[in-house]
PDB file of C-alpha atoms in Angstrom:
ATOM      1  CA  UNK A 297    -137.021  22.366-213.459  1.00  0.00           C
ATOM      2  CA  UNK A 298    -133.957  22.656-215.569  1.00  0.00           C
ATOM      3  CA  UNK A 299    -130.597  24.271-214.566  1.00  0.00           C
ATOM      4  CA  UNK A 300    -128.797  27.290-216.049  1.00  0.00           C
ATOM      5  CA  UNK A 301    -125.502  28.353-216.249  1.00  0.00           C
ATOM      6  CA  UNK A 302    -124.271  32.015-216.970  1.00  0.00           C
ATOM      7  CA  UNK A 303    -120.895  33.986-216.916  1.00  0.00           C
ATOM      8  CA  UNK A 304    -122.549  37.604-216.488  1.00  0.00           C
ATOM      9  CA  UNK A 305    -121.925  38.113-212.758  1.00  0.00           C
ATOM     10  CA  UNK A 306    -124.185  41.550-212.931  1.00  0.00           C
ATOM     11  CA  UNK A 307    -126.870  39.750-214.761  1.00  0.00           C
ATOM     12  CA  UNK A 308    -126.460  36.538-212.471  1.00  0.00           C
ATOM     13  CA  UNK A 309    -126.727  38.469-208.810  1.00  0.00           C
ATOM     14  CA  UNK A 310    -129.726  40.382-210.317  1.00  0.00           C
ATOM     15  CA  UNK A 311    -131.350  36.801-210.712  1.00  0.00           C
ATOM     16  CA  UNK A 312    -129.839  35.614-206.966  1.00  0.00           C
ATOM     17  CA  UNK A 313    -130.464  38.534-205.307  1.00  0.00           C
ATOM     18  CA  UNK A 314    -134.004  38.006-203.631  1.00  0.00           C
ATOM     19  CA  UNK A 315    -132.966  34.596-202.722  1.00  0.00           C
ATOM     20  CA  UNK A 316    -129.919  35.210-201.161  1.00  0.00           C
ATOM     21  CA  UNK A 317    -130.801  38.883-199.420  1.00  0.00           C
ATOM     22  CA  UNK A 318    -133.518  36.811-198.084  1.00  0.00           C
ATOM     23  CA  UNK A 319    -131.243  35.536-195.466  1.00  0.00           C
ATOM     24  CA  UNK A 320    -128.402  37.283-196.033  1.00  0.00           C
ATOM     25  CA  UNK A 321    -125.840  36.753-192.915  1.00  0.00           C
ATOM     26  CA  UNK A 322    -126.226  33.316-193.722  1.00  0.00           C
ATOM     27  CA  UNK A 323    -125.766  33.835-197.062  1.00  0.00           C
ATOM     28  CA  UNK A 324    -122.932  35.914-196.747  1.00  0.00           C
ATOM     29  CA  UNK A 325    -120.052  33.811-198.295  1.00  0.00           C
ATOM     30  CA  UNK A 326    -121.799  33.718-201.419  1.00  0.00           C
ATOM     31  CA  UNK A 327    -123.072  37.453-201.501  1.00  0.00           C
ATOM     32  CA  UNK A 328    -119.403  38.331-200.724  1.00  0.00           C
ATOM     33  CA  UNK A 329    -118.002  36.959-203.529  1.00  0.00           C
ATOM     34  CA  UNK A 330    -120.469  37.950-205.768  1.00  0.00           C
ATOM     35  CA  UNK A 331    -119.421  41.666-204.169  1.00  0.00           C
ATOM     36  CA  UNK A 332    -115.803  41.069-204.876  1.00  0.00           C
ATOM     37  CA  UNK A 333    -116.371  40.054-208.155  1.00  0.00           C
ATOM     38  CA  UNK A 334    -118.361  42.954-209.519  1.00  0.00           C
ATOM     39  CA  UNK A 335    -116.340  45.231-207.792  1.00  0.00           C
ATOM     40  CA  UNK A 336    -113.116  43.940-209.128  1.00  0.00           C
ATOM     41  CA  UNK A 337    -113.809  41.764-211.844  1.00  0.00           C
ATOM     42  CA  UNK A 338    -113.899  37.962-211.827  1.00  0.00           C
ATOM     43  CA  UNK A 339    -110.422  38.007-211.540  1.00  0.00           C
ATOM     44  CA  UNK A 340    -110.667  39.020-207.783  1.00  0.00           C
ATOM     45  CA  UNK A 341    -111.542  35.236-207.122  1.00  0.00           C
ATOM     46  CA  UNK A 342    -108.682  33.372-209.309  1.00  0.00           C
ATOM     47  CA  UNK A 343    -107.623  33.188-213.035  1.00  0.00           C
ATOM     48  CA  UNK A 344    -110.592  30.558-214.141  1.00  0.00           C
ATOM     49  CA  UNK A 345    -113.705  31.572-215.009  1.00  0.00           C
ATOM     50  CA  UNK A 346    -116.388  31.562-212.019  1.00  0.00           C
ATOM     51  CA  UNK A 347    -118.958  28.276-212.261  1.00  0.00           C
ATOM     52  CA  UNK A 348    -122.375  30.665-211.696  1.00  0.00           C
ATOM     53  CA  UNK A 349    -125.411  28.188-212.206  1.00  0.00           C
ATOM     54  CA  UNK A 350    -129.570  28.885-211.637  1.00  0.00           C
ATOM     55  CA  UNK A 351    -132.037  26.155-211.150  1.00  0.00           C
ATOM     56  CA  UNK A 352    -135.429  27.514-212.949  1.00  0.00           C
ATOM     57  CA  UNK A 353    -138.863  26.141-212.535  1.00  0.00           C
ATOM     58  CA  UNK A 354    -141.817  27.959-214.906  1.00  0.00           C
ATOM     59  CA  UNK A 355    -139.123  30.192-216.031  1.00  0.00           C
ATOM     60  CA  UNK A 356    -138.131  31.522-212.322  1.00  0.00           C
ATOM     61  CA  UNK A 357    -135.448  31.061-210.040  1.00  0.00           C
ATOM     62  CA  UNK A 358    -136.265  28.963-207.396  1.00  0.00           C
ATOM     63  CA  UNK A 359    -132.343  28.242-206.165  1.00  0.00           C
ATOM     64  CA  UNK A 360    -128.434  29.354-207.318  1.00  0.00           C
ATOM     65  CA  UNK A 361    -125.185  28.156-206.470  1.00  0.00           C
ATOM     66  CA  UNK A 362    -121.707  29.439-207.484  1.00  0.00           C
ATOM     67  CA  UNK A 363    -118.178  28.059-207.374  1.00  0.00           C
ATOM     68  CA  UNK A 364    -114.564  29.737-208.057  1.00  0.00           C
ATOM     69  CA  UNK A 365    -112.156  27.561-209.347  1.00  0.00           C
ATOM     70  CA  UNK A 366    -110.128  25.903-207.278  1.00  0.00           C
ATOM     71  CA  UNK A 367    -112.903  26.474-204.153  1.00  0.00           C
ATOM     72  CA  UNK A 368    -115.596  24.393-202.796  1.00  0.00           C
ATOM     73  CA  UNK A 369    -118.841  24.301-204.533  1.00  0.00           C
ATOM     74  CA  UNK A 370    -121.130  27.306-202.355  1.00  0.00           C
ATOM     75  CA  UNK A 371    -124.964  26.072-201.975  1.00  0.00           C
ATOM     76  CA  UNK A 372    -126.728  28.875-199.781  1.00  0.00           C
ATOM     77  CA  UNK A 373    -129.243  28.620-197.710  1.00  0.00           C
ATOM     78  CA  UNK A 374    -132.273  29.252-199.657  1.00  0.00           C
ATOM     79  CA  UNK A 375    -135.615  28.900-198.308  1.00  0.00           C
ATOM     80  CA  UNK A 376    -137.290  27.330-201.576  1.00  0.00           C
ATOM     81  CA  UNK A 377    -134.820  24.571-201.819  1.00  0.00           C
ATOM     82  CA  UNK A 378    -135.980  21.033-201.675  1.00  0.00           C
ATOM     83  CA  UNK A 379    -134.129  17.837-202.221  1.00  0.00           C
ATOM     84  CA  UNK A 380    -134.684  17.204-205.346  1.00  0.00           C
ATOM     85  CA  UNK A 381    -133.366  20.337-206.261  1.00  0.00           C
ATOM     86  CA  UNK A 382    -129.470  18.966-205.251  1.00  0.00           C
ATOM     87  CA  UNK A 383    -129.698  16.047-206.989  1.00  0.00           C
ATOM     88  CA  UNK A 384    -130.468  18.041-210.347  1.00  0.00           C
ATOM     89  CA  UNK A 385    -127.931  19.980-209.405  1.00  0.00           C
ATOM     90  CA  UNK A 386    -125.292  16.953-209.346  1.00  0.00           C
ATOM     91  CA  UNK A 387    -126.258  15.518-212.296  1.00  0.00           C
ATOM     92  CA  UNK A 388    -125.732  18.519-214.363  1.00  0.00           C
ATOM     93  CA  UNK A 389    -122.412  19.360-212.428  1.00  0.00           C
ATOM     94  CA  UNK A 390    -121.454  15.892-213.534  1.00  0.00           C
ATOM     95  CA  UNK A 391    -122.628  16.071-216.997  1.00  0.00           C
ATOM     96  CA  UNK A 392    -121.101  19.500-217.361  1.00  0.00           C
ATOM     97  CA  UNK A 393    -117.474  17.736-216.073  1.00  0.00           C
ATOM     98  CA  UNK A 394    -117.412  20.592-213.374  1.00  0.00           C
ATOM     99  CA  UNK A 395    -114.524  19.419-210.603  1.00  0.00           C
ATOM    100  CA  UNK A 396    -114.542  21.032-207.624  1.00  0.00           C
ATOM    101  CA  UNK A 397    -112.875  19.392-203.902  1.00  0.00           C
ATOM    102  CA  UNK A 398    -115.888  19.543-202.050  1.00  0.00           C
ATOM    103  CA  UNK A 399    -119.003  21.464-201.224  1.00  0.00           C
ATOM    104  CA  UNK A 400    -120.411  23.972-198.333  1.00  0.00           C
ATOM    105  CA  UNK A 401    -123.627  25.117-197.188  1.00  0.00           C
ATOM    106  CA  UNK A 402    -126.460  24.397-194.859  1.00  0.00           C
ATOM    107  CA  UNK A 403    -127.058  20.172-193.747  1.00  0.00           C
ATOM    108  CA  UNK A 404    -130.452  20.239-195.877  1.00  0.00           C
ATOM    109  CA  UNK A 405    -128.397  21.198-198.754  1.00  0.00           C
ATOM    110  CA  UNK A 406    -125.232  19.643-198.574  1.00  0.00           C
ATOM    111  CA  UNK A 407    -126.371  16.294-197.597  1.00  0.00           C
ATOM    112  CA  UNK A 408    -128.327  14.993-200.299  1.00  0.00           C
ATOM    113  CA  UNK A 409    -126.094  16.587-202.548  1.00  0.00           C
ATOM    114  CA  UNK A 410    -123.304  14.982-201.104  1.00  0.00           C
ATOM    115  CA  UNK A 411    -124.988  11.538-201.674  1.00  0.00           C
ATOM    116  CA  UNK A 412    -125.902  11.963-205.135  1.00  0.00           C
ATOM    117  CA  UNK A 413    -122.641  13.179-206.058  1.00  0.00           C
ATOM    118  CA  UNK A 414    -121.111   9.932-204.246  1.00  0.00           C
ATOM    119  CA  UNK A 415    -123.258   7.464-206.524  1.00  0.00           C
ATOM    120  CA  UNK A 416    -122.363   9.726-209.531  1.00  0.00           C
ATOM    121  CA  UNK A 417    -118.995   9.866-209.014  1.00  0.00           C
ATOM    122  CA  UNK A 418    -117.898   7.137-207.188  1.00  0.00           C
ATOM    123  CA  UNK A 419    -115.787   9.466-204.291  1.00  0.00           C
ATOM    124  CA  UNK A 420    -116.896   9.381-200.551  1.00  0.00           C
ATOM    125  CA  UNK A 421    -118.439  12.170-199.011  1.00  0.00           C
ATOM    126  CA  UNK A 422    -116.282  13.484-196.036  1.00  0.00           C
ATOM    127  CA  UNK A 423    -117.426  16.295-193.165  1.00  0.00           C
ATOM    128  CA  UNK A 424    -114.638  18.541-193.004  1.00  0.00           C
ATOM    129  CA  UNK A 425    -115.922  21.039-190.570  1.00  0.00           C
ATOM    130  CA  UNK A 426    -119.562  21.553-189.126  1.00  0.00           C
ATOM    131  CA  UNK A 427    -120.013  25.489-188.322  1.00  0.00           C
ATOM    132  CA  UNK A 428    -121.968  28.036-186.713  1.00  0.00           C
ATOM    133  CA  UNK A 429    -123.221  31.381-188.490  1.00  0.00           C
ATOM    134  CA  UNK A 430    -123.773  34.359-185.925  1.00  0.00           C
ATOM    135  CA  UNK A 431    -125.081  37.644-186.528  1.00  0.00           C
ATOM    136  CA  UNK A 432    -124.650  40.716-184.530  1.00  0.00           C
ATOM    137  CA  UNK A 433    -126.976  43.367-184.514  1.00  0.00           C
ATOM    138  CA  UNK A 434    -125.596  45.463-181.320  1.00  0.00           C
ATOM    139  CA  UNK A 435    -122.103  44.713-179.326  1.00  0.00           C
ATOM    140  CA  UNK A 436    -123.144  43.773-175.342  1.00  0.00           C
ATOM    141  CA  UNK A 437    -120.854  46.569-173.162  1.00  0.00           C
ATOM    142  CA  UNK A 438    -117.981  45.032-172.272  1.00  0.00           C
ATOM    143  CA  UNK A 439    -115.005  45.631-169.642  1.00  0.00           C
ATOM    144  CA  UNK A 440    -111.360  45.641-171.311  1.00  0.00           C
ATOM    145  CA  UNK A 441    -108.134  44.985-169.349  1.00  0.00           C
ATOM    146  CA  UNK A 442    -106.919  47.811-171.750  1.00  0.00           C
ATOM    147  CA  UNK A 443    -105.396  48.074-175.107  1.00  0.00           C
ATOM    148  CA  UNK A 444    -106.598  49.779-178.465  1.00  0.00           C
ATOM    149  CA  UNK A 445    -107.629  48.954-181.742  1.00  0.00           C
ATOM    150  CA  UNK A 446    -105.063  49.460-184.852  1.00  0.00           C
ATOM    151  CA  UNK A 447    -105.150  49.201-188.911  1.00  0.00           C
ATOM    152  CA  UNK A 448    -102.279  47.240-189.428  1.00  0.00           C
ATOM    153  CA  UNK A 449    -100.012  48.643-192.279  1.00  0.00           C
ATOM    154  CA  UNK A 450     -96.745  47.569-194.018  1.00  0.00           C
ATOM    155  CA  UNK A 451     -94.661  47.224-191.103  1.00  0.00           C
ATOM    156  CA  UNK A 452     -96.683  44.388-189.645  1.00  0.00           C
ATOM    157  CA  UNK A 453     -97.053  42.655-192.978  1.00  0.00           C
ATOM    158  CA  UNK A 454     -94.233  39.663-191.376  1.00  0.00           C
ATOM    159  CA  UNK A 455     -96.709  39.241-188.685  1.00  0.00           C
ATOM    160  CA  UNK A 456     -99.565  39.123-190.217  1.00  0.00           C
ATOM    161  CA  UNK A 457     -98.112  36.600-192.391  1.00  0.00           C
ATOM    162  CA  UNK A 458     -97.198  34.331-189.047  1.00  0.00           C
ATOM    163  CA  UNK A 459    -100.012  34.488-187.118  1.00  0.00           C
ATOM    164  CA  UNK A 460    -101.983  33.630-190.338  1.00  0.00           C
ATOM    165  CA  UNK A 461    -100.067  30.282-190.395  1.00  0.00           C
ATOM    166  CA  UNK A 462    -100.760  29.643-186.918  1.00  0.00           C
ATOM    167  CA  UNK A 463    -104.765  30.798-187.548  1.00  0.00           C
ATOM    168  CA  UNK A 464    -104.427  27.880-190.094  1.00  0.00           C
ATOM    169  CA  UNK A 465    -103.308  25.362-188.232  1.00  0.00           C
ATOM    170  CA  UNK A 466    -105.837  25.753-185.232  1.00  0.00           C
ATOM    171  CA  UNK A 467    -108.834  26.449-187.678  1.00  0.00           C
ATOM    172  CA  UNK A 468    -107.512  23.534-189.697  1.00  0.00           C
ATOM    173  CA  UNK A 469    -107.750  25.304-193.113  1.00  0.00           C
ATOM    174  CA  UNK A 470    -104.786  25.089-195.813  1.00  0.00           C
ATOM    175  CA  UNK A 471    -102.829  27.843-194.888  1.00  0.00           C
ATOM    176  CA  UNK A 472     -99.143  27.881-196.336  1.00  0.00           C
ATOM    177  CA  UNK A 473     -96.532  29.740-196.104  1.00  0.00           C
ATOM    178  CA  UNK A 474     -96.519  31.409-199.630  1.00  0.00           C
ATOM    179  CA  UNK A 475    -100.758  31.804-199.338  1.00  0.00           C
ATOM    180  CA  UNK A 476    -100.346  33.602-196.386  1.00  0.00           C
ATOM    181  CA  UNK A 477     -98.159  35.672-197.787  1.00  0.00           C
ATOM    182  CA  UNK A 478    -100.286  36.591-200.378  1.00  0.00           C
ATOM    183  CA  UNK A 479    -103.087  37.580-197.683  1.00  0.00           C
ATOM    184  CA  UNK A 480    -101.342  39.482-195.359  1.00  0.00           C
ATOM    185  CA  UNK A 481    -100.131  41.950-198.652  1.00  0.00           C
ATOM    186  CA  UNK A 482    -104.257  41.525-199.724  1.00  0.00           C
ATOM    187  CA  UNK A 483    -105.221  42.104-195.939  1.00  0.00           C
ATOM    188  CA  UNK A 484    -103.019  45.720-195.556  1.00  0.00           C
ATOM    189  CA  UNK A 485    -103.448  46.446-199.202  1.00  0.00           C
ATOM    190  CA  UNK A 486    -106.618  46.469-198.486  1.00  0.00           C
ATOM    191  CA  UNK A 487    -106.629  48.147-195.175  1.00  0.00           C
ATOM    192  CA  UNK A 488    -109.237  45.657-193.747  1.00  0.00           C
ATOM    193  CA  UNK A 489    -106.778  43.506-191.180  1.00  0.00           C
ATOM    194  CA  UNK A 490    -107.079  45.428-187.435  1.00  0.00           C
ATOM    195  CA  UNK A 491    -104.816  44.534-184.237  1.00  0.00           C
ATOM    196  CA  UNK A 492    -105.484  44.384-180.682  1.00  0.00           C
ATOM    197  CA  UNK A 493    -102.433  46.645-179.216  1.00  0.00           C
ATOM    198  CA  UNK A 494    -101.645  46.398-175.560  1.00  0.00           C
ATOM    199  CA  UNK A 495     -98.668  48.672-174.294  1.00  0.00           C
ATOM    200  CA  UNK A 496     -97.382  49.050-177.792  1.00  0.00           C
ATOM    201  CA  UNK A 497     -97.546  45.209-178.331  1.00  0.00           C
ATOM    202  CA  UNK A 498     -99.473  43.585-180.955  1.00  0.00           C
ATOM    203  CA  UNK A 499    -101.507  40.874-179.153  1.00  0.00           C
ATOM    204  CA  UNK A 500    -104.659  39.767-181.441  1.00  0.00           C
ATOM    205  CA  UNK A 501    -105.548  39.980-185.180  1.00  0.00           C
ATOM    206  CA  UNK A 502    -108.825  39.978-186.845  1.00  0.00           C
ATOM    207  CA  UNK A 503    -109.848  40.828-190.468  1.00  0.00           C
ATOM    208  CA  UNK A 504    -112.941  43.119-192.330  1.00  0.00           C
ATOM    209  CA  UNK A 505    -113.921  40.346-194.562  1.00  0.00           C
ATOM    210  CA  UNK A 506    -116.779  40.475-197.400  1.00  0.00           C
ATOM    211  CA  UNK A 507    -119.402  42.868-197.639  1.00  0.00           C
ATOM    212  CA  UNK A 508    -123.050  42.491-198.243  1.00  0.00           C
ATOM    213  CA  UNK A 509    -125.577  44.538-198.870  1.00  0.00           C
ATOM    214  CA  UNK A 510    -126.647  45.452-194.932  1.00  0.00           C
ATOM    215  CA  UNK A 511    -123.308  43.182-193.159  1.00  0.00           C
ATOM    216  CA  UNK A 512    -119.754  42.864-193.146  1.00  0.00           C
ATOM    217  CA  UNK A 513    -118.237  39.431-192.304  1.00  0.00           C
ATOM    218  CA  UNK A 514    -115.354  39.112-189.640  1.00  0.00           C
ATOM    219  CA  UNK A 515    -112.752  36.374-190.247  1.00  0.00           C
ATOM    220  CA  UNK A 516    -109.480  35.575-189.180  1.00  0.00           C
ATOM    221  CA  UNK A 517    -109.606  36.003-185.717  1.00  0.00           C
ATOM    222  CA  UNK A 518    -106.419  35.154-184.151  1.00  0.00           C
ATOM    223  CA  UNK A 519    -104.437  35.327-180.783  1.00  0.00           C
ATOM    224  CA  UNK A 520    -101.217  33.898-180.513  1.00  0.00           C
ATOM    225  CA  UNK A 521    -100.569  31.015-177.912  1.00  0.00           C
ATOM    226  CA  UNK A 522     -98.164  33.346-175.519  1.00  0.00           C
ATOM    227  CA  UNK A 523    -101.126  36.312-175.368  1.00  0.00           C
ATOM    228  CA  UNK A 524    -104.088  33.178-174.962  1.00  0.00           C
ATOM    229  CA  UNK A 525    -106.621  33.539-171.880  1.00  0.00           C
ATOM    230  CA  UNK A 526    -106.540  37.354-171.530  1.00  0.00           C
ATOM    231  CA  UNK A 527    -109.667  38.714-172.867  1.00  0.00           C
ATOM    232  CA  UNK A 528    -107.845  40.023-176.055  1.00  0.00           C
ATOM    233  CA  UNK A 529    -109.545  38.425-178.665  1.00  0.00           C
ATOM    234  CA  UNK A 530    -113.146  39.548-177.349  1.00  0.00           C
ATOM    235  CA  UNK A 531    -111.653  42.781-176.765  1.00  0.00           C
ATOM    236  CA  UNK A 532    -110.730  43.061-180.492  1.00  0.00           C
ATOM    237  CA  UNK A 533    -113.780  41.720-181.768  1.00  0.00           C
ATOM    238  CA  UNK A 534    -116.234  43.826-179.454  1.00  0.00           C
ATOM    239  CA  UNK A 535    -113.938  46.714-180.885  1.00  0.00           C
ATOM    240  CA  UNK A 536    -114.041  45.755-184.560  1.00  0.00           C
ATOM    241  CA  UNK A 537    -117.529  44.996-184.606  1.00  0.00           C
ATOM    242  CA  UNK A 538    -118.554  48.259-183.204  1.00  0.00           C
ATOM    243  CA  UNK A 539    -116.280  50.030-185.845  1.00  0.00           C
ATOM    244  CA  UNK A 540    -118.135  48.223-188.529  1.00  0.00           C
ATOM    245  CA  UNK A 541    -121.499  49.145-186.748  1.00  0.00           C
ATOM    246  CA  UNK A 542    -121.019  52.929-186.674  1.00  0.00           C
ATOM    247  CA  UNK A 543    -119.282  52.551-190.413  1.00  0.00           C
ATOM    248  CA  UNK A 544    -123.059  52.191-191.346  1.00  0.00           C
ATOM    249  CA  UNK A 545    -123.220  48.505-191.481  1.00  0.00           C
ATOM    250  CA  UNK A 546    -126.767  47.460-189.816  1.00  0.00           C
ATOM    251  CA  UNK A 547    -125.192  43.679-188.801  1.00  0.00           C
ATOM    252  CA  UNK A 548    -121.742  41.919-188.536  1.00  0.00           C
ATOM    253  CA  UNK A 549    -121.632  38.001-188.876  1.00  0.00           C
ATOM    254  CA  UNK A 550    -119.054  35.838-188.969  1.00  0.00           C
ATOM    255  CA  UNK A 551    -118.617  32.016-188.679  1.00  0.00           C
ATOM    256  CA  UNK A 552    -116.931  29.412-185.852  1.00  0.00           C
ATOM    257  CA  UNK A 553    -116.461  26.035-185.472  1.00  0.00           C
ATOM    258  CA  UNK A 554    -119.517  24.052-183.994  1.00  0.00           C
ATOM    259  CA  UNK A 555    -116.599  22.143-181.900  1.00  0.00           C
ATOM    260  CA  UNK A 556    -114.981  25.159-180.467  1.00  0.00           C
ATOM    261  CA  UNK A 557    -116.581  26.264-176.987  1.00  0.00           C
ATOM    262  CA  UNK A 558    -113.982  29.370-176.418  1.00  0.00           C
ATOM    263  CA  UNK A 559    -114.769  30.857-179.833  1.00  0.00           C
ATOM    264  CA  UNK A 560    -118.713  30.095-179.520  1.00  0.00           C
ATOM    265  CA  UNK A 561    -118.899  31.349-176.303  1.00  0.00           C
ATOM    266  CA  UNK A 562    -116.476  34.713-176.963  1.00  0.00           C
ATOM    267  CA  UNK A 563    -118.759  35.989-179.426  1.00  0.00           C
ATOM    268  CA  UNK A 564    -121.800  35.403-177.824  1.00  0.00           C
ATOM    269  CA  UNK A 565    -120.055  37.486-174.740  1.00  0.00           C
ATOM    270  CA  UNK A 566    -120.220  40.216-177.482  1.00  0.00           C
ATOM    271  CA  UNK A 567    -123.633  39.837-178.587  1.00  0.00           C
ATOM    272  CA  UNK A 568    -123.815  37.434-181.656  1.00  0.00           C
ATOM    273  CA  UNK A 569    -126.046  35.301-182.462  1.00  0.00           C
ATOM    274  CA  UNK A 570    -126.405  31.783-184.012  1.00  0.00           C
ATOM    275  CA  UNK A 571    -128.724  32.583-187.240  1.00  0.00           C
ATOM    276  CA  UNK A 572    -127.357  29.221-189.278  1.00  0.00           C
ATOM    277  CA  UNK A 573    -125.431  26.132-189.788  1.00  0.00           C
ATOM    278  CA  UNK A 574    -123.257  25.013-192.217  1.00  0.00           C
ATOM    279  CA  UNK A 575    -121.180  22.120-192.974  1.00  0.00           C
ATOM    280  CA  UNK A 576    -118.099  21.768-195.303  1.00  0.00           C
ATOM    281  CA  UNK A 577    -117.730  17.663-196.936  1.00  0.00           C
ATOM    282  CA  UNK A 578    -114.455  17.423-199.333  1.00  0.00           C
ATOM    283  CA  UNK A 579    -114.642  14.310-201.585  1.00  0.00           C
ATOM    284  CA  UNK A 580    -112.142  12.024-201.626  1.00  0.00           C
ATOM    285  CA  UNK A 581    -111.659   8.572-203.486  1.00  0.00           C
ATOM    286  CA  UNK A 582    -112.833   5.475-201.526  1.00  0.00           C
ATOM    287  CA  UNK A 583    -109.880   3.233-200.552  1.00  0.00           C
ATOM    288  CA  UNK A 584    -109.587  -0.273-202.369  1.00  0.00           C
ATOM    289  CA  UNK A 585    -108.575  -3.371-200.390  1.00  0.00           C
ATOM    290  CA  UNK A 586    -105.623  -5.283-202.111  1.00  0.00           C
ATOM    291  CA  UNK A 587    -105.010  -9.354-201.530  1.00  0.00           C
TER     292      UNK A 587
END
């Protein structure tokens, strides 16, 4: 097996493809990127030059990974992976002097690349987040309390802006004040951020994310403390997901925290389904003991 590296997104994705389509909600972080980046150029993702690496056995690809400078390292979930495969993998990320603050992807994948890269590098291995992938095919019928769903535009750019901070701090992801700025202009430029509106009131936020070939990923679902415990957030998802559906997309996934019960069990209400794991590590240096 030896290990590849290539800056030719187009030429790249035509290599991943097969592997990645072949599960491709769970896949959809890295097919999403790869999306944005054709689409818009591999500036879409950041100013440094996208890490895009094959592993080849008998002159085939049998596995890919990507990362985007400053991001995690992406290892999908790839059905001919083995173990051996990650360790190459580390090694020539180490040889290469790639840095990168961690790694994501399914346990089979992460973990033994997560202890190689320990022993190579000397930094300790930490689980950020464990997560849950769902797909939904069809959204369950629902009752609503009432309320509608709206593109947010300019005017609610300030909001958006908030209740991304606060989406931060209860999914636990690095969400400052200046990057989520920078989303909610992305979010409306883009006209992919939706509200839940009850009585004229914005109550509950939720964002198109990346598209795939058959999907669209929902992220950045968010309901602010004082609107909590009123069926809002379903209602927006159930909403937003069926929007997507009848926009032509066959499935909608989206990911949760494996610790959360009120996010797992609102979109299974609506008819998603676990079709993966994943787990984030970050690496950190290992503390030293002074006398």
């Amino acid at each position: 097996m030896e290990v590849l590296q290539t800056e030719d997104v187009r030429d790249f994705f035509e290599q991943a493809a097969s592997l990645l389509v072949a599960k491709e909600a769970c896949n959809n972080l890295g097919l999403g990127i790869l999306n944005r980046m054709m689409e818009k150029g591999s500036a879409a993702q950041g100013s440094a030059q996208p890490y895009l690496g094959l592993v080849k056995e008998a002159g085939k690809p049998v596995y890919v990974f990507l990362q985007t400078p400053p991001h995690n390292l992406i290892l999908p979930d790839i059905d001919t992976s083995r173990p051996e495969i990650f360790s190459l993998i580390a090694r020539h990320l180490y040889h290469q002097g790639i840095h990168f603050p961690g790694v994501v992807g399914p346990v089979e994948a992460v973990r033994p690349f997560g202890a190689k890269w320990e022993q190579l590098t000397g930094k300790k291995a930490e689980v950020e987040m464990k997560q849950l992938i769902y797909r939904l095919d069809e959204v369950n019928p629902l009752e609503t309390e009432g309320g509608s769903l709206t593109l947010a535009d300019e005017k609610e750019e300030a909001l958006i802006k908030a209740w991304l901070v606060g989406f931060g701090k209860e999914a636990k992801v690095a969400m400052d004040e200046v990057r989520a700025g920078e989303m909610a202009k992305d979010f409306i430029a883009s006209r992919s951020v939706y509200l839940w509106v009850v009585d004229g009131r914005p109550v509950s936020m939720a964002n198109q994310s990346r598209k795939t070939k058959n999907g669209v990923t929902i992220n950045a679902v968010y309901t602010p403390g004082a609107y909590k415990r009123n069926g809002y957030a379903t209602a927006l998802v159930a909403a937003l997901s069926q929007k997507l559906l009848d926009d032509g997309n066959l499935f909608c996934s989206l990911y949760t925290d494996e610790a959360n019960p009120t996010s797992n069990g609102i979109y299974q209400k609506i008819g998603y389904q676990v079709v993966g794991e994943s787990i984030m590590y970050s690496f950190v240096k290992k503390s030293t003991l002074s006398c």
